[in-house]
Short mmCIF file of C-alpha atoms and ligand atoms in Angstrom, two decimals:
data_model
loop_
_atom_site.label_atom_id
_atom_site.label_comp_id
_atom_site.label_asym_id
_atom_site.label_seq_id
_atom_site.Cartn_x
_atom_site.Cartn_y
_atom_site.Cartn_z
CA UNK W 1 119.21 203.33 171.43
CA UNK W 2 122.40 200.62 170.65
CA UNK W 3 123.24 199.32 173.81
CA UNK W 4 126.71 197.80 174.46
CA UNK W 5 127.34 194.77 174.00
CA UNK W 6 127.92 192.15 176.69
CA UNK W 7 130.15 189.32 175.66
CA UNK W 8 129.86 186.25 177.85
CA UNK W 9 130.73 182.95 176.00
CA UNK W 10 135.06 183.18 175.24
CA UNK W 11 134.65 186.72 176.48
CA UNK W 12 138.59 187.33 175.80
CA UNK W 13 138.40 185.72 172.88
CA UNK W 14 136.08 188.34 171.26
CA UNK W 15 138.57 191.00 171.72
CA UNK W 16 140.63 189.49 168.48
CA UNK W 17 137.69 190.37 166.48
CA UNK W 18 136.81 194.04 167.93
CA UNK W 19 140.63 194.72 167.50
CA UNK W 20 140.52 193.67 164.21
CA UNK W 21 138.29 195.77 163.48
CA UNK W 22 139.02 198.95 164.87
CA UNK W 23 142.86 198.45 164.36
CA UNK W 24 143.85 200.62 167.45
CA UNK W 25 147.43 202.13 167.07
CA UNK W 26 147.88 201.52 170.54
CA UNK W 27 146.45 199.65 173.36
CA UNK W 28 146.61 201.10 177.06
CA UNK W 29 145.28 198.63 179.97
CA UNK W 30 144.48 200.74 183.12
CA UNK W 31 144.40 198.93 186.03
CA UNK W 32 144.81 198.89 189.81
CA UNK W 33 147.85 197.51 191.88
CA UNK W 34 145.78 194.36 192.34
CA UNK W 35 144.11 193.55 188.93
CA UNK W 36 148.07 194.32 186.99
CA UNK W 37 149.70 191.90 190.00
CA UNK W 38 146.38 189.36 189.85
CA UNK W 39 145.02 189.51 186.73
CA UNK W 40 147.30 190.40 184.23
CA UNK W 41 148.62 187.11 183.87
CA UNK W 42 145.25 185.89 182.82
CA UNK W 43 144.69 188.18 180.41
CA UNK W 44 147.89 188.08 178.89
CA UNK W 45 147.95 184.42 178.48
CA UNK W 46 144.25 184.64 176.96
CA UNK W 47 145.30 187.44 174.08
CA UNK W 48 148.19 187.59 172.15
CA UNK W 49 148.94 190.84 169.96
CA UNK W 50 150.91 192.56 167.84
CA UNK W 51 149.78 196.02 168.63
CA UNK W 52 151.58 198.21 171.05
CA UNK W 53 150.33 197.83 174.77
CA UNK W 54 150.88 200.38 177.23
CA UNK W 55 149.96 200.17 181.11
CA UNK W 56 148.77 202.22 183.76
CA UNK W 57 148.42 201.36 187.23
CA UNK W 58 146.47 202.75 189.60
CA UNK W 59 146.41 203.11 193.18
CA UNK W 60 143.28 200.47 194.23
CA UNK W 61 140.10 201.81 196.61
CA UNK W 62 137.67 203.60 196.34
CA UNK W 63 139.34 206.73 198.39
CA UNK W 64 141.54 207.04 194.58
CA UNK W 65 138.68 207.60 192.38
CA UNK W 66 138.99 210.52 192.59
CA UNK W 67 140.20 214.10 190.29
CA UNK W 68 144.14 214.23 190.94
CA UNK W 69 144.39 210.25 189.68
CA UNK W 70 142.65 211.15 186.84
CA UNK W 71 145.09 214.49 186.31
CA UNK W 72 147.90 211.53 186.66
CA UNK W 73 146.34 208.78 184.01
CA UNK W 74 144.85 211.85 181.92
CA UNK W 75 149.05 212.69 181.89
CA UNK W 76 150.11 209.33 181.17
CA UNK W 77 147.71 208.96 178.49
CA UNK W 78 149.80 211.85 176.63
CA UNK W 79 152.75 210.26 177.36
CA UNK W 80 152.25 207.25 175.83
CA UNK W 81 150.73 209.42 173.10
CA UNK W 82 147.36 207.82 173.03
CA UNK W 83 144.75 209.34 170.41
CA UNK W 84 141.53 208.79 168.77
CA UNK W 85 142.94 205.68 166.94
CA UNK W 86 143.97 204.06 170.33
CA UNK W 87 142.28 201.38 172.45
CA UNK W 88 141.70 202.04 176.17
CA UNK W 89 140.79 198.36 178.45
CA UNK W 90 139.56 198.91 181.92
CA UNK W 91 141.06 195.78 183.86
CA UNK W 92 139.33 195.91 187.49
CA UNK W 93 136.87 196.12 189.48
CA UNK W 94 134.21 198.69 189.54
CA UNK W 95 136.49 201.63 190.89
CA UNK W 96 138.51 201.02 188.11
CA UNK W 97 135.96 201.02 185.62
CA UNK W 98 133.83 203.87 186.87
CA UNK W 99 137.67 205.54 186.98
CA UNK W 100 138.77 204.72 183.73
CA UNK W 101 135.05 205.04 181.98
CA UNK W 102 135.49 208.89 182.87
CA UNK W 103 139.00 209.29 182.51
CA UNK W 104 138.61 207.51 179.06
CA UNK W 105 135.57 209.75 177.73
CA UNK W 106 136.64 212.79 178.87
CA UNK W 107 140.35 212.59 177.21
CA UNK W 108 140.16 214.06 173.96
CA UNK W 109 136.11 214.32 173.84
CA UNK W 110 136.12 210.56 174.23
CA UNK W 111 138.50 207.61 173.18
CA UNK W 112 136.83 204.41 172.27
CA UNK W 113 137.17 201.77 175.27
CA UNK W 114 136.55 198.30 176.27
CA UNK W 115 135.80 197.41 180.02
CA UNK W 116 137.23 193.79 181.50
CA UNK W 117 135.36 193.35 184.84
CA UNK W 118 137.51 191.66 187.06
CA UNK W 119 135.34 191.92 190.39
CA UNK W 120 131.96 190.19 191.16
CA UNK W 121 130.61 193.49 191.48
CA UNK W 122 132.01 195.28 188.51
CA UNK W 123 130.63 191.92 186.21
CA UNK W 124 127.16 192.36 187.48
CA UNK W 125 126.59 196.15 187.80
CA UNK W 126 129.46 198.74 187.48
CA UNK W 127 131.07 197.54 184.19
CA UNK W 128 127.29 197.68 182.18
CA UNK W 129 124.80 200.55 181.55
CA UNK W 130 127.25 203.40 180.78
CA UNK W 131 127.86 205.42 184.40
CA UNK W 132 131.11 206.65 184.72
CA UNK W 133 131.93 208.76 187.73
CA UNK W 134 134.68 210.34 190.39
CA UNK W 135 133.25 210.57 194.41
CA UNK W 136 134.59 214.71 195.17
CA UNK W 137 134.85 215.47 199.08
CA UNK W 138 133.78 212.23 199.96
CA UNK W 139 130.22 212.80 197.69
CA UNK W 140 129.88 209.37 195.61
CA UNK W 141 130.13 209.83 192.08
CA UNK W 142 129.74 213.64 192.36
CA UNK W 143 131.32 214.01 188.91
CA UNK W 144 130.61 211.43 186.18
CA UNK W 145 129.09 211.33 182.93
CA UNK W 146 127.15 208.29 180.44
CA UNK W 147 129.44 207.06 178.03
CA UNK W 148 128.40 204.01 176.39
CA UNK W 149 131.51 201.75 175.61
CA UNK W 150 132.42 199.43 172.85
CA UNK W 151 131.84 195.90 174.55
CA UNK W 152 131.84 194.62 178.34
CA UNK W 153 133.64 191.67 178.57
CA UNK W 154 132.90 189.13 181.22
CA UNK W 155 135.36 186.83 182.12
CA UNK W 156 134.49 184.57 185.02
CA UNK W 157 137.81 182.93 185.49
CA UNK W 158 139.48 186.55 187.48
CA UNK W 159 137.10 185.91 190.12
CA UNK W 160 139.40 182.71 191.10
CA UNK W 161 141.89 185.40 193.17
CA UNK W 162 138.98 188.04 194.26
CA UNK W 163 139.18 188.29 197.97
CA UNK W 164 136.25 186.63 199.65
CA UNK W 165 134.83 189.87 201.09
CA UNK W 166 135.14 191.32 197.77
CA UNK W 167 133.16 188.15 196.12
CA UNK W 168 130.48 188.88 198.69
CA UNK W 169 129.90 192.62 198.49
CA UNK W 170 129.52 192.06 194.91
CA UNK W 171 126.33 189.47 195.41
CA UNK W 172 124.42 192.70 197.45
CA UNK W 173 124.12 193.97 193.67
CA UNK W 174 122.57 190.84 192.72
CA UNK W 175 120.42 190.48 194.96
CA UNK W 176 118.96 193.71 194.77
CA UNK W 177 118.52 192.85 190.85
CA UNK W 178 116.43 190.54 191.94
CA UNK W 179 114.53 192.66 194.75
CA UNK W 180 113.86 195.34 192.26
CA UNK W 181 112.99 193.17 188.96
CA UNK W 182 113.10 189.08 189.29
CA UNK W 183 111.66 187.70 192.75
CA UNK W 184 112.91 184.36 191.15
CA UNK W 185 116.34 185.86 190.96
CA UNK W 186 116.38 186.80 194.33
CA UNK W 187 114.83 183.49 195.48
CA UNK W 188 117.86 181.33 193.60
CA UNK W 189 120.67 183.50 194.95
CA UNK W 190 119.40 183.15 198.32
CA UNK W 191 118.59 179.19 197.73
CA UNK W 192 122.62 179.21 196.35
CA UNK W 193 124.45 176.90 198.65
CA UNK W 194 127.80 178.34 199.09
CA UNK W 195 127.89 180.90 196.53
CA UNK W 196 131.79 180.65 194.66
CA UNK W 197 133.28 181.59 191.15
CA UNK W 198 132.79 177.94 190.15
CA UNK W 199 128.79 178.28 190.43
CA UNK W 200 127.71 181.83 190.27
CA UNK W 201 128.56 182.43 186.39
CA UNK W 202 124.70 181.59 185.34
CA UNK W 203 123.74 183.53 187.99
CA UNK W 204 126.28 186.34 186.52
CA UNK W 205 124.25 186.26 183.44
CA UNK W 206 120.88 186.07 184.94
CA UNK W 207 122.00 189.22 186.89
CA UNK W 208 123.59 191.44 183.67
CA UNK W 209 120.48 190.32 182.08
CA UNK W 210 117.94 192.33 184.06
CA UNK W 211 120.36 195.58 184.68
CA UNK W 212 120.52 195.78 180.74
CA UNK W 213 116.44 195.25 180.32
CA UNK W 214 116.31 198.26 182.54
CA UNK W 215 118.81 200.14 181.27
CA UNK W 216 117.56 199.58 177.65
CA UNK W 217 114.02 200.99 178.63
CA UNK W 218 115.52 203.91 180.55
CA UNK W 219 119.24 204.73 179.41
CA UNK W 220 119.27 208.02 180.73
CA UNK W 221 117.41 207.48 183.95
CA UNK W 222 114.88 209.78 183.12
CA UNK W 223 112.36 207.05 184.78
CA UNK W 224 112.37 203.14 185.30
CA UNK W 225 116.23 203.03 185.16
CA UNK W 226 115.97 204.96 189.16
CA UNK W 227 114.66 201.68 190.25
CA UNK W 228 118.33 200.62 190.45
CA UNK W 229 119.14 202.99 193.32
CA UNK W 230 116.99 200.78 195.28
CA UNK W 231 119.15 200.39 198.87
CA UNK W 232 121.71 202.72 197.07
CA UNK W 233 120.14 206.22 198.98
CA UNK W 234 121.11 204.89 202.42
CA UNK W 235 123.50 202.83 201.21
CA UNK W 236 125.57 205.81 199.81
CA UNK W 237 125.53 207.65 203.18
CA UNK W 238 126.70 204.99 204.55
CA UNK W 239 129.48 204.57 202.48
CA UNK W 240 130.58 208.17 202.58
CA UNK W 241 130.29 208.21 206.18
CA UNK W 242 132.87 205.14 206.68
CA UNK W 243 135.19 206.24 203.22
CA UNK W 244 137.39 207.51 206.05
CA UNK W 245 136.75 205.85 209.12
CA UNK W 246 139.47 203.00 210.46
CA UNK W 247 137.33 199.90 208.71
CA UNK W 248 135.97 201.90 206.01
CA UNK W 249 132.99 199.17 204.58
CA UNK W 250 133.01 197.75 200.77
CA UNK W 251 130.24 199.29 198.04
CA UNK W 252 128.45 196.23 198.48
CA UNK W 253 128.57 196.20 202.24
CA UNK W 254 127.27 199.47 202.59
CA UNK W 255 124.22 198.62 199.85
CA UNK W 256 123.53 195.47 201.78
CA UNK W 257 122.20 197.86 205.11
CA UNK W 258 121.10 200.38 202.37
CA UNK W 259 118.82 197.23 201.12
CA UNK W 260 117.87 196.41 204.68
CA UNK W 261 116.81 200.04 205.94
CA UNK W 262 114.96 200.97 202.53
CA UNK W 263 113.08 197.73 203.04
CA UNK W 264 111.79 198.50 206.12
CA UNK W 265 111.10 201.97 204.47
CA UNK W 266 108.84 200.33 202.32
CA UNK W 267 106.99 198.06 205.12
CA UNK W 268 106.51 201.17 206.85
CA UNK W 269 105.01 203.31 204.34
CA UNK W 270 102.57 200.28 203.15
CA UNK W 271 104.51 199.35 199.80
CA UNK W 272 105.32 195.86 200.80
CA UNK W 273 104.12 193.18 203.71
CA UNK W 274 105.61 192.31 207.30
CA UNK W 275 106.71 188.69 206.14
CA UNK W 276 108.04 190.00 202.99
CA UNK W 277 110.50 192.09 204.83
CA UNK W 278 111.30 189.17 207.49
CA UNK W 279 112.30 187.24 204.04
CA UNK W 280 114.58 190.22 202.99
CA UNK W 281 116.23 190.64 206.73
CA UNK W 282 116.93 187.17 207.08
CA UNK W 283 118.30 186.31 203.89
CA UNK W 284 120.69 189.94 204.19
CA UNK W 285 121.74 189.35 207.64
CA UNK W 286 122.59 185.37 207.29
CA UNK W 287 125.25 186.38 203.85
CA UNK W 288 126.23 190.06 205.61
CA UNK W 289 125.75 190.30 209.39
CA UNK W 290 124.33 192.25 212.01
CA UNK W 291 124.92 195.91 211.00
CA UNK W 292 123.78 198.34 213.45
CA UNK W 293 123.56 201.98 212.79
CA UNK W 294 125.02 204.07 215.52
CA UNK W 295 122.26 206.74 216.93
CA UNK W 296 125.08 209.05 217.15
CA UNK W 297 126.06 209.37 213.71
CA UNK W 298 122.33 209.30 212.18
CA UNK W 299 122.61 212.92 211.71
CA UNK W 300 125.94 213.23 209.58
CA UNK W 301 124.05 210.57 207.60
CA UNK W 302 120.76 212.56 206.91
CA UNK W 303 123.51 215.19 206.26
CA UNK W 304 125.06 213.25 203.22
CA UNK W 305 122.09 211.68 201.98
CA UNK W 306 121.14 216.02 201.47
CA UNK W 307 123.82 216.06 198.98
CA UNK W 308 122.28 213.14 197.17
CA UNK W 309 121.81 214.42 193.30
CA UNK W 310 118.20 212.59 193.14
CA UNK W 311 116.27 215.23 196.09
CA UNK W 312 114.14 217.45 195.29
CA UNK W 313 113.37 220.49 198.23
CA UNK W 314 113.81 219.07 201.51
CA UNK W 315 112.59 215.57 201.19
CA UNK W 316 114.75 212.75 199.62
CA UNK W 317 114.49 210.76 196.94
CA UNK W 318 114.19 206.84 197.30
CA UNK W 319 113.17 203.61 194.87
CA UNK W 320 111.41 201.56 197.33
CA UNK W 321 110.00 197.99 197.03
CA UNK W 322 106.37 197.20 196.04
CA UNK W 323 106.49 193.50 197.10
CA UNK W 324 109.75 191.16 196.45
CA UNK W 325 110.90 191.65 192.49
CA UNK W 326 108.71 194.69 192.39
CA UNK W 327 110.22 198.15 192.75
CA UNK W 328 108.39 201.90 192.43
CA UNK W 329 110.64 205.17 192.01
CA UNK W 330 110.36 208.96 192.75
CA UNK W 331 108.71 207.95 196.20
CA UNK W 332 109.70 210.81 198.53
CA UNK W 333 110.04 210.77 202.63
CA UNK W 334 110.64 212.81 205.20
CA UNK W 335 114.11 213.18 207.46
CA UNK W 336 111.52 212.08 210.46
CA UNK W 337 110.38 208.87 208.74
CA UNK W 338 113.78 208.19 207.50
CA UNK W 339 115.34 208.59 211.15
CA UNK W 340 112.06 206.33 212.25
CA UNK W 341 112.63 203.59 209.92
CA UNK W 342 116.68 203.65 210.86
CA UNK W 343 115.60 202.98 214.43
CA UNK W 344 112.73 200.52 213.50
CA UNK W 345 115.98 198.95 211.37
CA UNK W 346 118.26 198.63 214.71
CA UNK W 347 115.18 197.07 216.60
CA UNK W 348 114.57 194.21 214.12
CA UNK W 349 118.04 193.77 213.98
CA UNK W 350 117.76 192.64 217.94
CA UNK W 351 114.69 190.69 217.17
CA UNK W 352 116.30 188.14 214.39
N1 LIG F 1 128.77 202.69 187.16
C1 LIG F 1 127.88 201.97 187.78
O1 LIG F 1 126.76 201.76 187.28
C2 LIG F 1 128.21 201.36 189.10
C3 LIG F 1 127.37 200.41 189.66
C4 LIG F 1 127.74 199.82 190.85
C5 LIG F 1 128.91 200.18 191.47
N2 LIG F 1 129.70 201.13 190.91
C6 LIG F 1 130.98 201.51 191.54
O2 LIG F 1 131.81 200.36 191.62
C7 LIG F 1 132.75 200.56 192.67
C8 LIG F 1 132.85 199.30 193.51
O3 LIG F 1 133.30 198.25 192.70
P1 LIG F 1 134.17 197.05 193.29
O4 LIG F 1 133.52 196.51 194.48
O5 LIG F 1 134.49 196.16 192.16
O6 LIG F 1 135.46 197.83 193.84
P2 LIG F 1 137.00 197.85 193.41
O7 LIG F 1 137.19 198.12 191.98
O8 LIG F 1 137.66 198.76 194.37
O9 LIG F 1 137.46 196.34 193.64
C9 LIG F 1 137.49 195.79 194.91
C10 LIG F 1 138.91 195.31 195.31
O10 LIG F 1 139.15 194.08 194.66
C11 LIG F 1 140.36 194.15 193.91
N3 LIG F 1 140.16 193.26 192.77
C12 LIG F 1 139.29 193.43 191.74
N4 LIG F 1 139.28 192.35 190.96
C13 LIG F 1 140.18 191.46 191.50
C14 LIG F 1 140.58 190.15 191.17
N5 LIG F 1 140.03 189.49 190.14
N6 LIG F 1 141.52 189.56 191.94
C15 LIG F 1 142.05 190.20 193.02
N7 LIG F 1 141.68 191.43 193.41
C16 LIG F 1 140.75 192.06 192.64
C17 LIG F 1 140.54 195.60 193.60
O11 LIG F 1 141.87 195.92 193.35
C18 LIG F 1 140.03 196.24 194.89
O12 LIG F 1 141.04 196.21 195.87
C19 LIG F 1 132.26 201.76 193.46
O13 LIG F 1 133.07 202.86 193.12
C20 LIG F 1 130.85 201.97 192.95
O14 LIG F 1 130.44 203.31 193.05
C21 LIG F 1 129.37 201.71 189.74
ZN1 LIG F 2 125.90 199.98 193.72
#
């Protein structure tokens, strides 16, 4: 199957060429408040065009990718009378291009579209591989389809106004890239000395790489393509259970404890060895913190990982590690040995 293409090397630049040659009567950018104030700019003073460009903005955050924005852009993309001949360009991070990816392929049975990461995250992970989705009561990416684009585009130079936090929730991804497929990938993002937008771009590439080897064996996830929800079956319920709390936590926050708990998942079920998992722990807690889980709200998160699409009967789904760089999918535990290996989780925490 054709993948899409991932353009690294004058990234922008290659967007004179793909216009040319699919001569779009119209271009719409849809971005977020932050990526039209932020990057913009960039973009505008990287491509220069002749063909109409229309905008949509956005609200940013996650809590907006959701159905009644895409009603909104779905509306605005009549109004500015966009068709099949048009151009749609996601400009944003990964809400905005798992946002527009749907909103895009859905209008009209599909028109063709370009994605413009702008987020460490969204470079790495969200803007490759062809998911597009919409979280629905608070249930992660509960509607969503494949769509596979016309080109990524990755442009290192947004990164330059990406909030810290941002910049690190987006490294959890590539860590876990490296968990899951590349132990030496792993070992040079944790060797990084103060990771930054000047000396992560290799890294970047590295990190695209190995998604897009697994995505090209597996587009459909019928198999080896689950090994990327590695930390992503806590992680989710973890997410969903802050979306609306006071400090709700960042995608890549809430992976980063979904790495950390499914690693001691796999300790404790035999898959991988005790200083293996010290190695993980460290490394996660030194770049992300301390994150406790509260024993009070373990239950509501059994409750939302139930909801997760992978389960099958009453045990849930996980892709555990088999050693660092080594994943294994379809294993399936219990609600007791997931509660267990929370708790184990929260007394390591107090022991590093
Ligand atoms: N489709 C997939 O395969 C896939 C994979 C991983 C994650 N995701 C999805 O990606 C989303 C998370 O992505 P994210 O962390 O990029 O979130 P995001 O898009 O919300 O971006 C994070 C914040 O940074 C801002 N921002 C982005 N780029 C900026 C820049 N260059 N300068 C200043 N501000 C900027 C955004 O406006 C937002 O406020 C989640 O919805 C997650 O489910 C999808
Ligand atoms: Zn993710």
């Amino acid at each position: 199957m054709k993948q899409t293409p991932v353009y690294f090397q004058n990234a922008l630049n290659q967007l004179y060429g793909l216009t040319d040659k699919i001569k779009p009567n119209l271009m719409v950018l849809i971005m977020d408040k932050n990526t039209h104030r932020h990057c913009l700019p960039l973009f505008l003073s990287e491509f220069e065009t002749d063909i109409p460009v229309e905008l949509i903005e956005i609200p940013a955050g996650e809590a907006n990718k959701e159905l009644k924005v895409a009603v909104q852009t779905w509306k605005s993309l009549l109004a500015c009378g966009v068709n099949k001949n048009s151009l749609i360009i996601h400009l944003g991070g990964g809400m905005v291009t798992d946002f527009g990816g749907f909103v895009s392929a859905v209008y009209m049975r599909g028109i063709p579209y370009i994605n413009i990461p702008t987020s460490l995250l969204a470079m790495v992970d969200a803007a490759v591989g062809g998911k597009t989705g919409l979280d629905m009561n608070g249930v992660k990416n509960l509607l969503g389809l494949y769509s596979f684009h016309i080109a990524t585009l990755i442009h290192t130079p947004f990164l330059k106004t990406l909030p810290e936090r941002e910049f690190r929730s987006g490294m959890a991804e590539m860590l876990k890239h490296g968990l899951i497929y590349d132990r030496k990938h792993w070992k040079k993002i944790i060797q990084l000395k103060n990771p930054s937008p000047e000396n992560i771009s290799e890294l970047i590439k590295e990190s695209v790489q190995l998604k897009l080897d697994i995505v090209e064996k597996d587009p459909y996830e019928k198999g080896l393509r689950k090994i990327l929800n590695f930390g992503h079956t806590i992680g989710h319920a973890v997410e969903s259970e802050y979306l609306n709390s006071e400090n709700p936590l960042l995608h890549g926050e809430a992976i980063a404890i979904g790495i950390q708990i499914e690693a001691v998942l796999s300790a404790e079920i035999g898959l991988m060895n005790k200083s293996e998992l010290d190695e993980i722990l460290s490394n996660m807690i030194a770049l992300f913190g301390k994150n406790k889980i509260e024993e009070s709200s373990i239950e509501n998160l059994m409750q939302w990982m139930e909801h997760d699409k992978k389960n099958t009967g009453d045990k849930i789904n996980f892709s555990l590690l088999n050693g660092l760089g080594v994943a294994r999918f379809n294993v399936e535990l219990n609600k007791e040995q997931i509660i267990e290996g929370i708790k184990i989780y929260n007394r390591m925490l107090e022991m590093i």
